[in-house]
Amino acid sequence: MTNVVLIMTDQQRADSLGCTGNPIARTPNVDVLAERGAVFTNHYTPHQICSPSRATLFSGLLARNHGLTRNGVALSEEIPLISHELKAAGYRTHGVGKFHFQPILAGAEHKMPDSNAFWELPESAGWNGPFYGFDTVDILIGESVSATEGGHYANWLRKTAPEAAELFLPENALAPVPEDCDEIWKSAVPEELHYNSWIADQACDFIAAADTSNPFFLLVSFPDPHHPFSPPAPWCDMYDPADMPAPDAQVNELALMPSYISESDGADGSKSYVDFLRDPGPPREQGFMQTTHSLSDASLRQAMAHTYGMVSMIDSRVGQILKVLDDRGLTEDTLIIFTSDHGELLGDHNLIRKGPAPYRQLLNIPLIMAGPNVTQGQRPQFTSHVDLKATLLEYLGLAGEAGDGTSFANLLPDELHETQDHLIAEYHARTRPETYNQTLITGKWRLTLYANNPSWGELFDRSADPGEHFNLYHNPEFGPIRDELARQLLDLFPPAPDAGGPSIATY
């Protein structure tokens, strides 16, 4: 049987790799993977926020059906995930890194291993699973500063280098932090102690010790390039900010968009991101989307350079994992998948981070698959995270619950097959109900409706305006197209703004 290694990142957009056409990104290891596999250039997540997207990938269900509609909700342990299906088929299942199936700030009474509070409980001693279908896990919680508080990585760091957690903090950065953005700094933590290194080391140890008489499923989940923009050396200096491309933005383009987008100016007196991690206070809308108007050009370029640095650091760790697979002679018997949960705006549309707005930069994410019976080449067809479970089950010849998705396994050996002609996406709000939105994407159009605020809407001609800069929703000339697409969307996907389980924590 075929082994499966699923490598995930967090907040990485599709166009961030050399193999997807980025002229600046240095990603030689992922590029090598792409050279012998399938590169899905129109792969999307239905949800632009971490936990809902991850739960959809693993369950094959849309967020309204698996219940984890927003960060701060826990995924039911009764829902069959990819990991459950493979375990039932005889696979040894192991996961390393960030899961985010449960709220990081869930109280100790919930006894959730994906929360910091669990790791203060006596039952955390020696615990390493089972967890959501994984026989064993090495858990990391959060990213950057917050990754040092709970989970196996935090415990390892305290034991290995007790003072190292302080080196993640911006006040200990290798260079001054920009005054206009406290999320951009050069982390002082040594590369060998950084969580990306730890994740790759744990993954390699698992592969090196794997019993090859049985197949395995290994999840390797990196928390980066998620903000804050704080890679360690040498990756924080790998890219010159002066070499960064200008963001893809048009003057005054946000004036045609729903008003909440341009109101996200970061000047409302809210806490900084790092302070929010330490003491969240009242809930905020998800994603920390912010206009770039208050950022200097230098700071934005530094954020971009650091993002590229984080991507390259992860690429180097992917190379480490690929080498161990080669050394053990497992490459030819292993399906390797590289993807992310959602993207990052990174200055495009004069916005940064992520949020309710379903721009392509947030929904279009990398997907590379290489392994037995996968032919090399690009796949421009529409595919979605909701389809991955069904695809894996068919590819591996296993029974199981496919969920809401449709398998695209026929695209792996033959790039000429057709898939669906549309995609759907949905955002469930945390604090501002009117930002709930639903999206229909076709080859030519992207339509977004706001059920709780019908005066808002988005319509983009993807052929004439692939950057999604000119909102045509209120343009009378395009009224008939808008109305027909709206009818299709509402027939396919009726509004469900109140779907999902209870929020048990801020995030």
PDB file of N, CA, C and O in Angstrom, residues 1 8 23 32 37 66 151 176 179 204 231-232 235 298 302 312 365 379 419-420 435:
ATOM      1  N   MET A   1       0.841  -1.195   0.000  1.00  0.00           N
ATOM      2  CA  MET A   1       0.000   0.000   0.000  1.00  0.00           C
ATOM      3  C   MET A   1       0.882   1.253   0.000  1.00  0.00           C
ATOM      4  O   MET A   1       2.035   1.220   0.423  1.00  0.00           O
ATOM      5  N   MET A   8       1.666  20.510   5.365  1.00  0.00           N
ATOM      6  CA  MET A   8       0.821  21.698   5.379  1.00  0.00           C
ATOM      7  C   MET A   8       1.585  22.893   5.912  1.00  0.00           C
ATOM      8  O   MET A   8       2.435  22.769   6.795  1.00  0.00           O
ATOM      9  N   PRO A  23       8.819  34.763  -9.366  1.00  0.00           N
ATOM     10  CA  PRO A  23      10.198  34.971  -9.830  1.00  0.00           C
ATOM     11  C   PRO A  23      11.190  35.255  -8.714  1.00  0.00           C
ATOM     12  O   PRO A  23      12.402  35.262  -8.955  1.00  0.00           O
ATOM     13  N   VAL A  32      11.346  20.857  -6.773  1.00  0.00           N
ATOM     14  CA  VAL A  32      11.720  19.503  -7.190  1.00  0.00           C
ATOM     15  C   VAL A  32      10.536  18.565  -7.043  1.00  0.00           C
ATOM     16  O   VAL A  32      10.282  17.712  -7.917  1.00  0.00           O
ATOM     17  N   GLY A  37       5.570  15.816 -10.022  1.00  0.00           N
ATOM     18  CA  GLY A  37       4.189  15.615  -9.621  1.00  0.00           C
ATOM     19  C   GLY A  37       3.235  16.575 -10.300  1.00  0.00           C
ATOM     20  O   GLY A  37       3.562  17.237 -11.287  1.00  0.00           O
ATOM     21  N   HIS A  66     -19.429  20.399   9.190  1.00  0.00           N
ATOM     22  CA  HIS A  66     -18.588  19.832  10.249  1.00  0.00           C
ATOM     23  C   HIS A  66     -18.654  20.644  11.531  1.00  0.00           C
ATOM     24  O   HIS A  66     -18.234  20.165  12.590  1.00  0.00           O
ATOM     25  N   GLY A 151       1.910  22.515  24.553  1.00  0.00           N
ATOM     26  CA  GLY A 151       2.163  21.497  23.548  1.00  0.00           C
ATOM     27  C   GLY A 151       3.527  20.857  23.684  1.00  0.00           C
ATOM     28  O   GLY A 151       4.351  21.245  24.509  1.00  0.00           O
ATOM     29  N   PRO A 176      15.849  46.610  15.413  1.00  0.00           N
ATOM     30  CA  PRO A 176      14.697  47.364  15.909  1.00  0.00           C
ATOM     31  C   PRO A 176      13.413  47.005  15.160  1.00  0.00           C
ATOM     32  O   PRO A 176      13.417  46.752  13.948  1.00  0.00           O
ATOM     33  N   GLU A 179       8.275  51.097  13.960  1.00  0.00           N
ATOM     34  CA  GLU A 179       7.327  51.775  14.844  1.00  0.00           C
ATOM     35  C   GLU A 179       5.899  51.668  14.345  1.00  0.00           C
ATOM     36  O   GLU A 179       4.954  51.744  15.145  1.00  0.00           O
ATOM     37  N   CYS A 204      11.158  13.613  10.514  1.00  0.00           N
ATOM     38  CA  CYS A 204      12.238  12.762  10.010  1.00  0.00           C
ATOM     39  C   CYS A 204      12.491  11.576  10.935  1.00  0.00           C
ATOM     40  O   CYS A 204      12.761  10.456  10.468  1.00  0.00           O
ATOM     41  N   PRO A 231      10.666  35.674  11.131  1.00  0.00           N
ATOM     42  CA  PRO A 231      11.538  34.508  10.975  1.00  0.00           C
ATOM     43  C   PRO A 231      12.866  34.705  11.700  1.00  0.00           C
ATOM     44  O   PRO A 231      13.288  35.830  11.969  1.00  0.00           O
ATOM     45  N   PRO A 232      13.548  33.609  11.996  1.00  0.00           N
ATOM     46  CA  PRO A 232      14.879  33.714  12.612  1.00  0.00           C
ATOM     47  C   PRO A 232      15.948  33.910  11.550  1.00  0.00           C
ATOM     48  O   PRO A 232      15.699  33.766  10.345  1.00  0.00           O
ATOM     49  N   TRP A 235      17.113  33.343   7.779  1.00  0.00           N
ATOM     50  CA  TRP A 235      15.968  33.502   6.871  1.00  0.00           C
ATOM     51  C   TRP A 235      15.398  34.906   6.912  1.00  0.00           C
ATOM     52  O   TRP A 235      14.832  35.372   5.917  1.00  0.00           O
ATOM     53  N   ALA A 298       8.576  50.993   3.567  1.00  0.00           N
ATOM     54  CA  ALA A 298       9.678  50.187   4.097  1.00  0.00           C
ATOM     55  C   ALA A 298       9.161  49.040   4.958  1.00  0.00           C
ATOM     56  O   ALA A 298       9.654  47.907   4.869  1.00  0.00           O
ATOM     57  N   GLN A 302       9.395  45.056   4.251  1.00  0.00           N
ATOM     58  CA  GLN A 302      10.033  44.173   5.233  1.00  0.00           C
ATOM     59  C   GLN A 302       9.128  42.997   5.567  1.00  0.00           C
ATOM     60  O   GLN A 302       9.595  41.848   5.695  1.00  0.00           O
ATOM     61  N   SER A 312      10.913  30.155   2.483  1.00  0.00           N
ATOM     62  CA  SER A 312      12.173  29.483   2.160  1.00  0.00           C
ATOM     63  C   SER A 312      12.657  28.611   3.312  1.00  0.00           C
ATOM     64  O   SER A 312      13.240  27.538   3.083  1.00  0.00           O
ATOM     65  N   ILE A 365      -4.772  28.559  -2.953  1.00  0.00           N
ATOM     66  CA  ILE A 365      -3.636  28.087  -2.168  1.00  0.00           C
ATOM     67  C   ILE A 365      -2.879  27.005  -2.934  1.00  0.00           C
ATOM     68  O   ILE A 365      -3.398  26.411  -3.876  1.00  0.00           O
ATOM     69  N   ARG A 379      -2.180  21.297 -13.420  1.00  0.00           N
ATOM     70  CA  ARG A 379      -3.597  20.976 -13.487  1.00  0.00           C
ATOM     71  C   ARG A 379      -4.363  22.289 -13.273  1.00  0.00           C
ATOM     72  O   ARG A 379      -4.485  22.768 -12.142  1.00  0.00           O
ATOM     73  N   THR A 419     -13.120  18.689 -14.253  1.00  0.00           N
ATOM     74  CA  THR A 419     -13.684  18.659 -12.906  1.00  0.00           C
ATOM     75  C   THR A 419     -14.870  19.609 -12.881  1.00  0.00           C
ATOM     76  O   THR A 419     -15.404  19.996 -13.921  1.00  0.00           O
ATOM     77  N   GLN A 420     -15.305  20.002 -11.695  1.00  0.00           N
ATOM     78  CA  GLN A 420     -16.459  20.889 -11.591  1.00  0.00           C
ATOM     79  C   GLN A 420     -16.184  22.233 -12.252  1.00  0.00           C
ATOM     80  O   GLN A 420     -15.033  22.658 -12.370  1.00  0.00           O
ATOM     81  N   THR A 435     -20.703  40.538   8.276  1.00  0.00           N
ATOM     82  CA  THR A 435     -19.608  40.135   7.406  1.00  0.00           C
ATOM     83  C   THR A 435     -19.728  38.680   6.952  1.00  0.00           C
ATOM     84  O   THR A 435     -18.914  38.220   6.138  1.00  0.00           O
TER      85      THR A 435
END
